């Protein structure tokens, strides 16, 4: 008994010493601008090794490592190593090759000894209208404290240590191996507390697997939904788009949130352990401090907090292919079909915008109920079509 008491006292002393340890303050290493795309996607511009070309990387808490596009790796003739490992993502599971020991350079920040897995991001380049050279995830976040200011479009990188968080806001305490998982309360036909991937690389609000809706009946069965298409590891994926009455992020409530519903046949979301993901179109409404070393995420509401969600629905998908904004799919019965759009049409202008910028065109298709004149080329012949933008709401 005396021996047991001694052990308990020793453990208590060790615990108190650990609590009282004076960690050094976090040191600001660098601050620089990022580019923000539709849906809140963050893009960092940097260079690889001693190459001079500026590369584009998506900043993604939903990535369990760091990766390079296949074409980028081949262009620089990087030595690739095969492996028996796989990468899982929405749309599929793939075997991967590695480029090991690379260095990324950002303003006043050199990230050394990075092992990149190689993946094909052609579809992402078509979605965003510029070459996506890679995705930065866990391999970066685990080394630093990272602050994202969506108002000023600034990223600040700190060394691990004692960090002074902004006043107010809310803390999340994620659990994760390489991707943070946070718990959130959602309410619709019923109320549930569910676990979600915290995913800054997903340009949506919330993603549910179809099985969750079947098992829990969380969303009313008569809720309107429309067909849509998103892009993932396996390419283009058909999903349903509907709405959720209420979701709570920390202490902040959001209502009538757009929700994508995905038939996850390969269970890459690991349901029922994880119920889906919270994406960047929700997370961009906060300024974030992502502190993987302490397993803490702090969120402070920013100027985007009260911005309306995107309920618009056109029913057509378009991509930047061979330097042209090209329609690839038109949903049956959609506003786009009623307006006369066909797959293969090339969008030359939307309203008075002839920029050939796919990001700007997407923004112009987000005004529900508005009639927009769209200049297209079909088989080389110009045509003017008028599209009345629909809504996913009843």
PDB file of N, CA, C and O in Angstrom, residues 179-219:
ATOM      1  N   UNK A 179      -5.475  13.948 -40.066  1.00  0.00           N
ATOM      2  CA  UNK A 179      -6.526  14.872 -40.471  1.00  0.00           C
ATOM      3  C   UNK A 179      -7.374  15.193 -39.248  1.00  0.00           C
ATOM      4  O   UNK A 179      -7.840  14.280 -38.567  1.00  0.00           O
ATOM      5  N   UNK A 180      -7.577  16.482 -38.928  1.00  0.00           N
ATOM      6  CA  UNK A 180      -8.348  16.822 -37.723  1.00  0.00           C
ATOM      7  C   UNK A 180      -9.814  16.438 -37.852  1.00  0.00           C
ATOM      8  O   UNK A 180     -10.433  16.629 -38.900  1.00  0.00           O
ATOM      9  N   UNK A 181     -10.340  15.876 -36.777  1.00  0.00           N
ATOM     10  CA  UNK A 181     -11.747  15.511 -36.692  1.00  0.00           C
ATOM     11  C   UNK A 181     -12.357  16.288 -35.537  1.00  0.00           C
ATOM     12  O   UNK A 181     -11.884  16.206 -34.403  1.00  0.00           O
ATOM     13  N   UNK A 182     -13.402  17.073 -35.826  1.00  0.00           N
ATOM     14  CA  UNK A 182     -14.053  17.894 -34.809  1.00  0.00           C
ATOM     15  C   UNK A 182     -15.512  17.506 -34.690  1.00  0.00           C
ATOM     16  O   UNK A 182     -16.117  17.016 -35.646  1.00  0.00           O
ATOM     17  N   UNK A 183     -16.088  17.748 -33.527  1.00  0.00           N
ATOM     18  CA  UNK A 183     -17.484  17.410 -33.278  1.00  0.00           C
ATOM     19  C   UNK A 183     -18.362  18.652 -33.396  1.00  0.00           C
ATOM     20  O   UNK A 183     -18.000  19.730 -32.910  1.00  0.00           O
ATOM     21  N   UNK A 184     -19.530  18.462 -34.042  1.00  0.00           N
ATOM     22  CA  UNK A 184     -20.453  19.580 -34.239  1.00  0.00           C
ATOM     23  C   UNK A 184     -21.888  19.091 -34.108  1.00  0.00           C
ATOM     24  O   UNK A 184     -22.202  17.954 -34.482  1.00  0.00           O
ATOM     25  N   UNK A 185     -22.729  19.971 -33.613  1.00  0.00           N
ATOM     26  CA  UNK A 185     -24.150  19.657 -33.462  1.00  0.00           C
ATOM     27  C   UNK A 185     -24.896  20.079 -34.721  1.00  0.00           C
ATOM     28  O   UNK A 185     -24.749  21.205 -35.197  1.00  0.00           O
ATOM     29  N   UNK A 186     -25.664  19.167 -35.293  1.00  0.00           N
ATOM     30  CA  UNK A 186     -26.491  19.481 -36.448  1.00  0.00           C
ATOM     31  C   UNK A 186     -27.944  19.184 -36.115  1.00  0.00           C
ATOM     32  O   UNK A 186     -28.248  18.274 -35.327  1.00  0.00           O
ATOM     33  N   UNK A 187     -28.836  19.965 -36.696  1.00  0.00           N
ATOM     34  CA  UNK A 187     -30.263  19.828 -36.395  1.00  0.00           C
ATOM     35  C   UNK A 187     -31.070  19.956 -37.671  1.00  0.00           C
ATOM     36  O   UNK A 187     -30.831  20.844 -38.488  1.00  0.00           O
ATOM     37  N   UNK A 188     -32.031  19.055 -37.820  1.00  0.00           N
ATOM     38  CA  UNK A 188     -32.974  19.144 -38.926  1.00  0.00           C
ATOM     39  C   UNK A 188     -34.232  18.383 -38.497  1.00  0.00           C
ATOM     40  O   UNK A 188     -34.944  18.843 -37.605  1.00  0.00           O
ATOM     41  N   UNK A 189     -34.465  17.211 -39.083  1.00  0.00           N
ATOM     42  CA  UNK A 189     -35.579  16.397 -38.617  1.00  0.00           C
ATOM     43  C   UNK A 189     -35.320  15.897 -37.199  1.00  0.00           C
ATOM     44  O   UNK A 189     -36.244  15.537 -36.469  1.00  0.00           O
ATOM     45  N   UNK A 190     -34.055  15.865 -36.816  1.00  0.00           N
ATOM     46  CA  UNK A 190     -33.636  15.525 -35.455  1.00  0.00           C
ATOM     47  C   UNK A 190     -32.307  16.206 -35.173  1.00  0.00           C
ATOM     48  O   UNK A 190     -31.702  16.795 -36.062  1.00  0.00           O
ATOM     49  N   UNK A 191     -31.859  16.126 -33.920  1.00  0.00           N
ATOM     50  CA  UNK A 191     -30.608  16.761 -33.515  1.00  0.00           C
ATOM     51  C   UNK A 191     -29.580  15.687 -33.195  1.00  0.00           C
ATOM     52  O   UNK A 191     -29.870  14.718 -32.494  1.00  0.00           O
ATOM     53  N   UNK A 192     -28.343  15.868 -33.714  1.00  0.00           N
ATOM     54  CA  UNK A 192     -27.286  14.897 -33.481  1.00  0.00           C
ATOM     55  C   UNK A 192     -25.957  15.614 -33.249  1.00  0.00           C
ATOM     56  O   UNK A 192     -25.719  16.702 -33.795  1.00  0.00           O
ATOM     57  N   UNK A 193     -25.093  15.011 -32.450  1.00  0.00           N
ATOM     58  CA  UNK A 193     -23.713  15.465 -32.291  1.00  0.00           C
ATOM     59  C   UNK A 193     -22.843  14.491 -33.068  1.00  0.00           C
ATOM     60  O   UNK A 193     -22.768  13.305 -32.728  1.00  0.00           O
ATOM     61  N   UNK A 194     -22.179  14.993 -34.106  1.00  0.00           N
ATOM     62  CA  UNK A 194     -21.459  14.118 -35.029  1.00  0.00           C
ATOM     63  C   UNK A 194     -20.023  14.577 -35.211  1.00  0.00           C
ATOM     64  O   UNK A 194     -19.687  15.740 -34.990  1.00  0.00           O
ATOM     65  N   UNK A 195     -19.178  13.642 -35.633  1.00  0.00           N
ATOM     66  CA  UNK A 195     -17.773  13.927 -35.904  1.00  0.00           C
ATOM     67  C   UNK A 195     -17.583  14.214 -37.389  1.00  0.00           C
ATOM     68  O   UNK A 195     -18.136  13.504 -38.240  1.00  0.00           O
ATOM     69  N   UNK A 196     -16.783  15.253 -37.699  1.00  0.00           N
ATOM     70  CA  UNK A 196     -16.542  15.667 -39.078  1.00  0.00           C
ATOM     71  C   UNK A 196     -15.056  15.922 -39.300  1.00  0.00           C
ATOM     72  O   UNK A 196     -14.358  16.411 -38.408  1.00  0.00           O
ATOM     73  N   UNK A 197     -14.586  15.621 -40.512  1.00  0.00           N
ATOM     74  CA  UNK A 197     -13.268  16.085 -40.908  1.00  0.00           C
ATOM     75  C   UNK A 197     -13.305  17.602 -41.052  1.00  0.00           C
ATOM     76  O   UNK A 197     -14.240  18.165 -41.637  1.00  0.00           O
ATOM     77  N   UNK A 198     -12.294  18.255 -40.530  1.00  0.00           N
ATOM     78  CA  UNK A 198     -12.142  19.710 -40.622  1.00  0.00           C
ATOM     79  C   UNK A 198     -11.293  19.967 -41.855  1.00  0.00           C
ATOM     80  O   UNK A 198     -10.082  19.786 -41.841  1.00  0.00           O
ATOM     81  N   UNK A 199     -11.927  20.391 -42.970  1.00  0.00           N
ATOM     82  CA  UNK A 199     -11.302  20.267 -44.285  1.00  0.00           C
ATOM     83  C   UNK A 199     -11.297  21.597 -45.041  1.00  0.00           C
ATOM     84  O   UNK A 199     -12.253  21.937 -45.735  1.00  0.00           O
ATOM     85  N   UNK A 200     -10.189  22.343 -44.937  1.00  0.00           N
ATOM     86  CA  UNK A 200     -10.086  23.614 -45.647  1.00  0.00           C
ATOM     87  C   UNK A 200      -9.907  23.436 -47.150  1.00  0.00           C
ATOM     88  O   UNK A 200     -10.009  24.410 -47.895  1.00  0.00           O
ATOM     89  N   UNK A 201      -9.655  22.226 -47.605  1.00  0.00           N
ATOM     90  CA  UNK A 201      -9.443  21.983 -49.029  1.00  0.00           C
ATOM     91  C   UNK A 201     -10.684  21.573 -49.781  1.00  0.00           C
ATOM     92  O   UNK A 201     -10.630  21.347 -50.996  1.00  0.00           O
ATOM     93  N   UNK A 202     -11.826  21.492 -49.098  1.00  0.00           N
ATOM     94  CA  UNK A 202     -13.090  21.112 -49.741  1.00  0.00           C
ATOM     95  C   UNK A 202     -13.914  22.371 -49.974  1.00  0.00           C
ATOM     96  O   UNK A 202     -14.335  23.025 -49.020  1.00  0.00           O
ATOM     97  N   UNK A 203     -14.160  22.723 -51.225  1.00  0.00           N
ATOM     98  CA  UNK A 203     -14.855  23.959 -51.549  1.00  0.00           C
ATOM     99  C   UNK A 203     -16.360  23.832 -51.431  1.00  0.00           C
ATOM    100  O   UNK A 203     -17.093  24.094 -52.395  1.00  0.00           O
ATOM    101  N   UNK A 204     -16.829  23.460 -50.266  1.00  0.00           N
ATOM    102  CA  UNK A 204     -18.254  23.297 -49.990  1.00  0.00           C
ATOM    103  C   UNK A 204     -18.491  23.585 -48.514  1.00  0.00           C
ATOM    104  O   UNK A 204     -17.532  23.831 -47.767  1.00  0.00           O
ATOM    105  N   UNK A 205     -19.741  23.546 -48.084  1.00  0.00           N
ATOM    106  CA  UNK A 205     -20.054  23.764 -46.664  1.00  0.00           C
ATOM    107  C   UNK A 205     -19.976  22.468 -45.865  1.00  0.00           C
ATOM    108  O   UNK A 205     -19.172  22.343 -44.944  1.00  0.00           O
ATOM    109  N   UNK A 206     -20.810  21.511 -46.212  1.00  0.00           N
ATOM    110  CA  UNK A 206     -20.884  20.239 -45.491  1.00  0.00           C
ATOM    111  C   UNK A 206     -21.061  19.116 -46.504  1.00  0.00           C
ATOM    112  O   UNK A 206     -21.770  19.266 -47.504  1.00  0.00           O
ATOM    113  N   UNK A 207     -20.416  18.008 -46.240  1.00  0.00           N
ATOM    114  CA  UNK A 207     -20.595  16.794 -47.039  1.00  0.00           C
ATOM    115  C   UNK A 207     -21.045  15.659 -46.139  1.00  0.00           C
ATOM    116  O   UNK A 207     -20.428  15.402 -45.099  1.00  0.00           O
ATOM    117  N   UNK A 208     -22.138  15.009 -46.525  1.00  0.00           N
ATOM    118  CA  UNK A 208     -22.632  13.825 -45.827  1.00  0.00           C
ATOM    119  C   UNK A 208     -22.527  12.613 -46.741  1.00  0.00           C
ATOM    120  O   UNK A 208     -22.780  12.733 -47.950  1.00  0.00           O
ATOM    121  N   UNK A 209     -22.208  11.436 -46.194  1.00  0.00           N
ATOM    122  CA  UNK A 209     -22.393  10.212 -46.981  1.00  0.00           C
ATOM    123  C   UNK A 209     -23.875   9.858 -47.028  1.00  0.00           C
ATOM    124  O   UNK A 209     -24.627  10.116 -46.069  1.00  0.00           O
ATOM    125  N   UNK A 210     -24.302   9.266 -48.116  1.00  0.00           N
ATOM    126  CA  UNK A 210     -25.717   8.896 -48.279  1.00  0.00           C
ATOM    127  C   UNK A 210     -26.181   7.980 -47.146  1.00  0.00           C
ATOM    128  O   UNK A 210     -27.327   8.069 -46.684  1.00  0.00           O
ATOM    129  N   UNK A 211     -25.281   7.129 -46.657  1.00  0.00           N
ATOM    130  CA  UNK A 211     -25.667   6.167 -45.607  1.00  0.00           C
ATOM    131  C   UNK A 211     -26.086   6.869 -44.322  1.00  0.00           C
ATOM    132  O   UNK A 211     -26.944   6.373 -43.592  1.00  0.00           O
ATOM    133  N   UNK A 212     -25.492   8.019 -44.018  1.00  0.00           N
ATOM    134  CA  UNK A 212     -25.880   8.744 -42.820  1.00  0.00           C
ATOM    135  C   UNK A 212     -27.333   9.163 -42.893  1.00  0.00           C
ATOM    136  O   UNK A 212     -28.090   9.015 -41.919  1.00  0.00           O
ATOM    137  N   UNK A 213     -27.757   9.667 -44.047  1.00  0.00           N
ATOM    138  CA  UNK A 213     -29.145  10.094 -44.191  1.00  0.00           C
ATOM    139  C   UNK A 213     -30.096   8.914 -44.121  1.00  0.00           C
ATOM    140  O   UNK A 213     -31.190   9.004 -43.549  1.00  0.00           O
ATOM    141  N   UNK A 214     -29.662   7.774 -44.671  1.00  0.00           N
ATOM    142  CA  UNK A 214     -30.499   6.575 -44.617  1.00  0.00           C
ATOM    143  C   UNK A 214     -30.629   6.043 -43.188  1.00  0.00           C
ATOM    144  O   UNK A 214     -31.717   5.684 -42.741  1.00  0.00           O
ATOM    145  N   UNK A 215     -29.505   6.035 -42.459  1.00  0.00           N
ATOM    146  CA  UNK A 215     -29.499   5.464 -41.116  1.00  0.00           C
ATOM    147  C   UNK A 215     -30.160   6.363 -40.081  1.00  0.00           C
ATOM    148  O   UNK A 215     -30.800   5.873 -39.142  1.00  0.00           O
ATOM    149  N   UNK A 216     -29.984   7.678 -40.227  1.00  0.00           N
ATOM    150  CA  UNK A 216     -30.416   8.584 -39.152  1.00  0.00           C
ATOM    151  C   UNK A 216     -31.666   9.383 -39.473  1.00  0.00           C
ATOM    152  O   UNK A 216     -32.288   9.935 -38.556  1.00  0.00           O
ATOM    153  N   UNK A 217     -32.032   9.471 -40.752  1.00  0.00           N
ATOM    154  CA  UNK A 217     -33.146  10.335 -41.175  1.00  0.00           C
ATOM    155  C   UNK A 217     -32.970  11.752 -40.651  1.00  0.00           C
ATOM    156  O   UNK A 217     -33.918  12.420 -40.251  1.00  0.00           O
ATOM    157  N   UNK A 218     -31.732  12.232 -40.659  1.00  0.00           N
ATOM    158  CA  UNK A 218     -31.442  13.552 -40.123  1.00  0.00           C
ATOM    159  C   UNK A 218     -32.093  14.652 -40.951  1.00  0.00           C
ATOM    160  O   UNK A 218     -32.543  15.666 -40.434  1.00  0.00           O
ATOM    161  N   UNK A 219     -32.186  14.451 -42.281  1.00  0.00           N
ATOM    162  CA  UNK A 219     -32.814  15.443 -43.155  1.00  0.00           C
ATOM    163  C   UNK A 219     -34.179  14.928 -43.589  1.00  0.00           C
ATOM    164  O   UNK A 219     -34.336  13.762 -43.953  1.00  0.00           O
TER     165      UNK A 219
END
